[in-house]
Short mmCIF file of C-alpha atoms in Angstrom, two decimals:
data_model
loop_
_atom_site.label_atom_id
_atom_site.label_comp_id
_atom_site.label_asym_id
_atom_site.label_seq_id
_atom_site.Cartn_x
_atom_site.Cartn_y
_atom_site.Cartn_z
CA UNK A 245 0.00 0.00 0.00
CA UNK A 246 2.84 2.38 0.88
CA UNK A 247 4.48 1.70 -2.50
CA UNK A 248 1.17 2.40 -4.27
CA UNK A 249 0.80 5.76 -2.50
CA UNK A 250 4.38 6.71 -3.39
CA UNK A 251 3.82 5.87 -7.07
CA UNK A 252 0.49 7.72 -7.06
CA UNK A 253 2.07 10.82 -5.47
CA UNK A 254 4.95 10.84 -7.96
CA UNK A 255 2.56 10.36 -10.89
CA UNK A 256 0.34 13.23 -9.77
CA UNK A 257 3.38 15.48 -9.28
CA UNK A 258 4.63 14.73 -12.80
CA UNK A 259 1.18 15.36 -14.30
CA UNK A 260 0.73 18.64 -12.42
CA UNK A 261 4.16 20.02 -13.35
CA UNK A 262 3.83 18.95 -16.97
CA UNK A 263 0.73 21.15 -17.23
CA UNK A 264 2.61 24.26 -16.06
CA UNK A 265 3.63 26.69 -18.77
CA UNK A 266 7.09 28.20 -18.66
CA UNK A 267 7.26 31.92 -17.97
CA UNK A 268 8.07 33.80 -21.14
CA UNK A 269 8.20 37.53 -21.58
CA UNK A 270 5.49 38.79 -23.89
CA UNK A 271 6.27 40.97 -26.85
CA UNK A 272 9.68 41.21 -28.41
CA UNK A 273 12.87 43.19 -28.09
CA UNK A 274 16.43 42.94 -26.84
CA UNK A 275 17.68 41.62 -23.51
CA UNK A 276 21.11 40.83 -22.18
CA UNK A 277 23.88 41.83 -19.80
CA UNK A 278 26.48 44.62 -19.84
CA UNK A 279 29.94 43.85 -18.44
CA UNK A 280 33.14 45.91 -18.06
CA UNK A 281 36.75 44.86 -18.54
CA UNK A 282 39.91 46.97 -18.53
CA UNK A 283 43.67 46.66 -18.30
CA UNK A 284 46.08 44.13 -19.75
CA UNK A 285 44.25 41.14 -21.21
CA UNK A 286 47.28 39.68 -22.98
CA UNK A 287 48.03 36.01 -22.29
CA UNK A 288 50.81 35.66 -19.73
CA UNK A 289 53.51 33.05 -19.39
CA UNK A 290 53.84 31.84 -15.84
CA UNK A 291 57.02 30.98 -14.01
CA UNK A 292 57.79 27.30 -14.06
CA UNK A 293 55.58 25.51 -11.58
CA UNK A 294 53.25 28.47 -11.06
CA UNK A 295 49.73 28.67 -12.36
CA UNK A 296 49.08 31.36 -14.95
CA UNK A 297 46.82 34.15 -13.65
CA UNK A 298 43.18 33.67 -14.56
CA UNK A 299 41.85 35.89 -17.32
CA UNK A 300 39.08 38.24 -16.32
CA UNK A 301 35.71 37.80 -18.00
CA UNK A 302 34.19 41.14 -17.09
CA UNK A 303 32.31 42.67 -14.18
CA UNK A 304 28.59 43.47 -14.46
CA UNK A 305 27.97 47.22 -14.68
CA UNK A 306 25.10 49.69 -14.78
CA UNK A 307 24.93 51.62 -18.03
CA UNK A 308 22.44 53.49 -20.14
CA UNK A 309 21.84 51.48 -23.31
CA UNK A 310 20.79 53.53 -26.33
CA UNK A 311 19.06 51.91 -29.31
CA UNK A 312 19.31 53.53 -32.75
CA UNK A 313 17.94 52.44 -36.10
CA UNK A 314 20.54 50.26 -37.85
CA UNK A 315 23.52 52.61 -38.21
CA UNK A 316 26.63 52.42 -40.42
CA UNK A 317 30.08 53.53 -39.30
CA UNK A 318 29.99 56.14 -42.08
CA UNK A 319 27.01 57.77 -40.31
CA UNK A 320 29.01 58.49 -37.15
CA UNK A 321 32.01 60.37 -35.80
CA UNK A 322 34.57 58.63 -33.58
CA UNK A 323 37.20 59.87 -31.18
CA UNK A 324 39.37 57.76 -28.84
CA UNK A 325 37.39 54.53 -29.47
CA UNK A 326 34.05 56.19 -28.69
CA UNK A 327 31.33 57.51 -30.97
CA UNK A 328 30.90 61.25 -30.43
CA UNK A 329 28.08 61.75 -32.96
CA UNK A 330 25.49 59.46 -34.54
CA UNK A 331 23.24 60.54 -37.41
CA UNK A 332 19.61 59.94 -36.55
CA UNK A 333 17.62 59.88 -33.35
CA UNK A 334 17.58 57.15 -30.72
CA UNK A 335 14.55 54.87 -30.75
CA UNK A 336 14.79 53.74 -27.12
CA UNK A 337 16.91 54.01 -23.98
CA UNK A 338 17.10 51.65 -21.03
CA UNK A 339 19.28 51.41 -17.91
CA UNK A 340 20.88 48.12 -16.93
CA UNK A 341 20.51 47.05 -13.29
CA UNK A 342 23.35 46.48 -10.77
CA UNK A 343 23.98 43.04 -12.30
CA UNK A 344 24.22 44.58 -15.77
CA UNK A 345 20.94 43.03 -16.94
CA UNK A 346 18.65 44.93 -19.27
CA UNK A 347 15.52 44.39 -21.32
CA UNK A 348 13.92 46.75 -23.81
CA UNK A 349 10.77 46.09 -25.80
CA UNK A 350 11.05 47.04 -29.48
CA UNK A 351 9.09 46.64 -32.68
CA UNK A 352 10.42 44.03 -35.11
CA UNK A 353 13.33 45.42 -37.11
CA UNK A 354 17.09 45.95 -37.21
CA UNK A 355 18.86 48.11 -34.67
CA UNK A 356 22.27 49.34 -33.52
CA UNK A 357 23.00 49.22 -29.79
CA UNK A 358 25.35 51.56 -27.89
CA UNK A 359 26.25 52.11 -24.24
CA UNK A 360 26.56 55.63 -22.86
CA UNK A 361 30.08 56.29 -21.56
CA UNK A 362 31.45 59.47 -20.00
CA UNK A 363 33.00 60.75 -23.26
CA UNK A 364 30.66 59.29 -25.85
CA UNK A 365 28.88 56.17 -27.03
CA UNK A 366 30.46 52.72 -27.13
CA UNK A 367 29.93 49.73 -29.41
CA UNK A 368 32.50 47.14 -30.44
CA UNK A 369 30.74 44.83 -32.87
CA UNK A 370 30.38 45.44 -36.61
CA UNK A 371 29.12 43.40 -39.54
CA UNK A 372 30.62 43.13 -43.04
CA UNK A 373 28.38 45.95 -44.27
CA UNK A 374 29.77 48.44 -41.74
CA UNK A 375 26.72 48.34 -39.47
CA UNK A 376 27.45 49.05 -35.81
CA UNK A 377 26.50 46.38 -33.26
CA UNK A 378 23.62 45.15 -35.42
CA UNK A 379 20.79 43.12 -33.92
CA UNK A 380 17.60 41.78 -35.47
CA UNK A 381 14.34 41.76 -33.50
CA UNK A 382 11.69 39.38 -34.78
CA UNK A 383 8.00 39.40 -33.91
CA UNK A 384 7.30 37.53 -30.68
CA UNK A 385 10.98 36.85 -29.92
CA UNK A 386 13.56 38.33 -27.57
CA UNK A 387 17.01 38.76 -29.10
CA UNK A 388 19.90 38.30 -26.68
CA UNK A 389 22.80 40.73 -26.73
CA UNK A 390 25.57 40.61 -24.15
CA UNK A 391 27.73 43.73 -24.30
CA UNK A 392 31.37 43.71 -23.19
CA UNK A 393 32.51 47.30 -22.65
CA UNK A 394 36.24 46.96 -23.27
CA UNK A 395 37.57 50.22 -24.71
CA UNK A 396 40.02 50.53 -21.80
CA UNK A 397 41.37 46.99 -22.21
CA UNK A 398 44.53 46.00 -24.08
CA UNK A 399 44.55 42.72 -26.01
#
C-alpha cells in the first residue's frame, strides 16, 4: 500500500508540473547583460611551476543602453574609441541594473545598440556591411545581446 501511495504521489506530481507553462516575456525586443573589462588582457607566461593568472571575463555594470535604427560607421564620428556623434535619433533608452541586466521592448526590425560612456557612445561589434553592433528583433521573440565594454582593455 505504501508503495502504491508513493507511485500515485509521484505520478500526480509529474502530471501537475507537466501542465505548467514556462514563464516567457510577452512581446519582443532585446535583452542581455552589460559587463566591463579593462587593463592588460594579454596572455601571460607563468614561471615554471606556477599557475598562470586567470583571465578576467568582465564585471557586471550599470549603463544606459541607447538603441538607434541600424547605423553604419559612415554615419558616425569617432574619437578615442568612442562615438561622439550618430546621425539619426535614438529609438529607445534603457538602464541596466546592478547586475548589468537589461531588457527593452522594441518593434520588429534591425537596430544598432550603444552604451553611454562618459566621453561618448560605445559599441565594439560590426558586420561586413559596416553596421554598428547590429541586432535583429523578430515578432514575438527576444534577441539576446551581451555587451562587453572593453575600450580601456589591451589585447
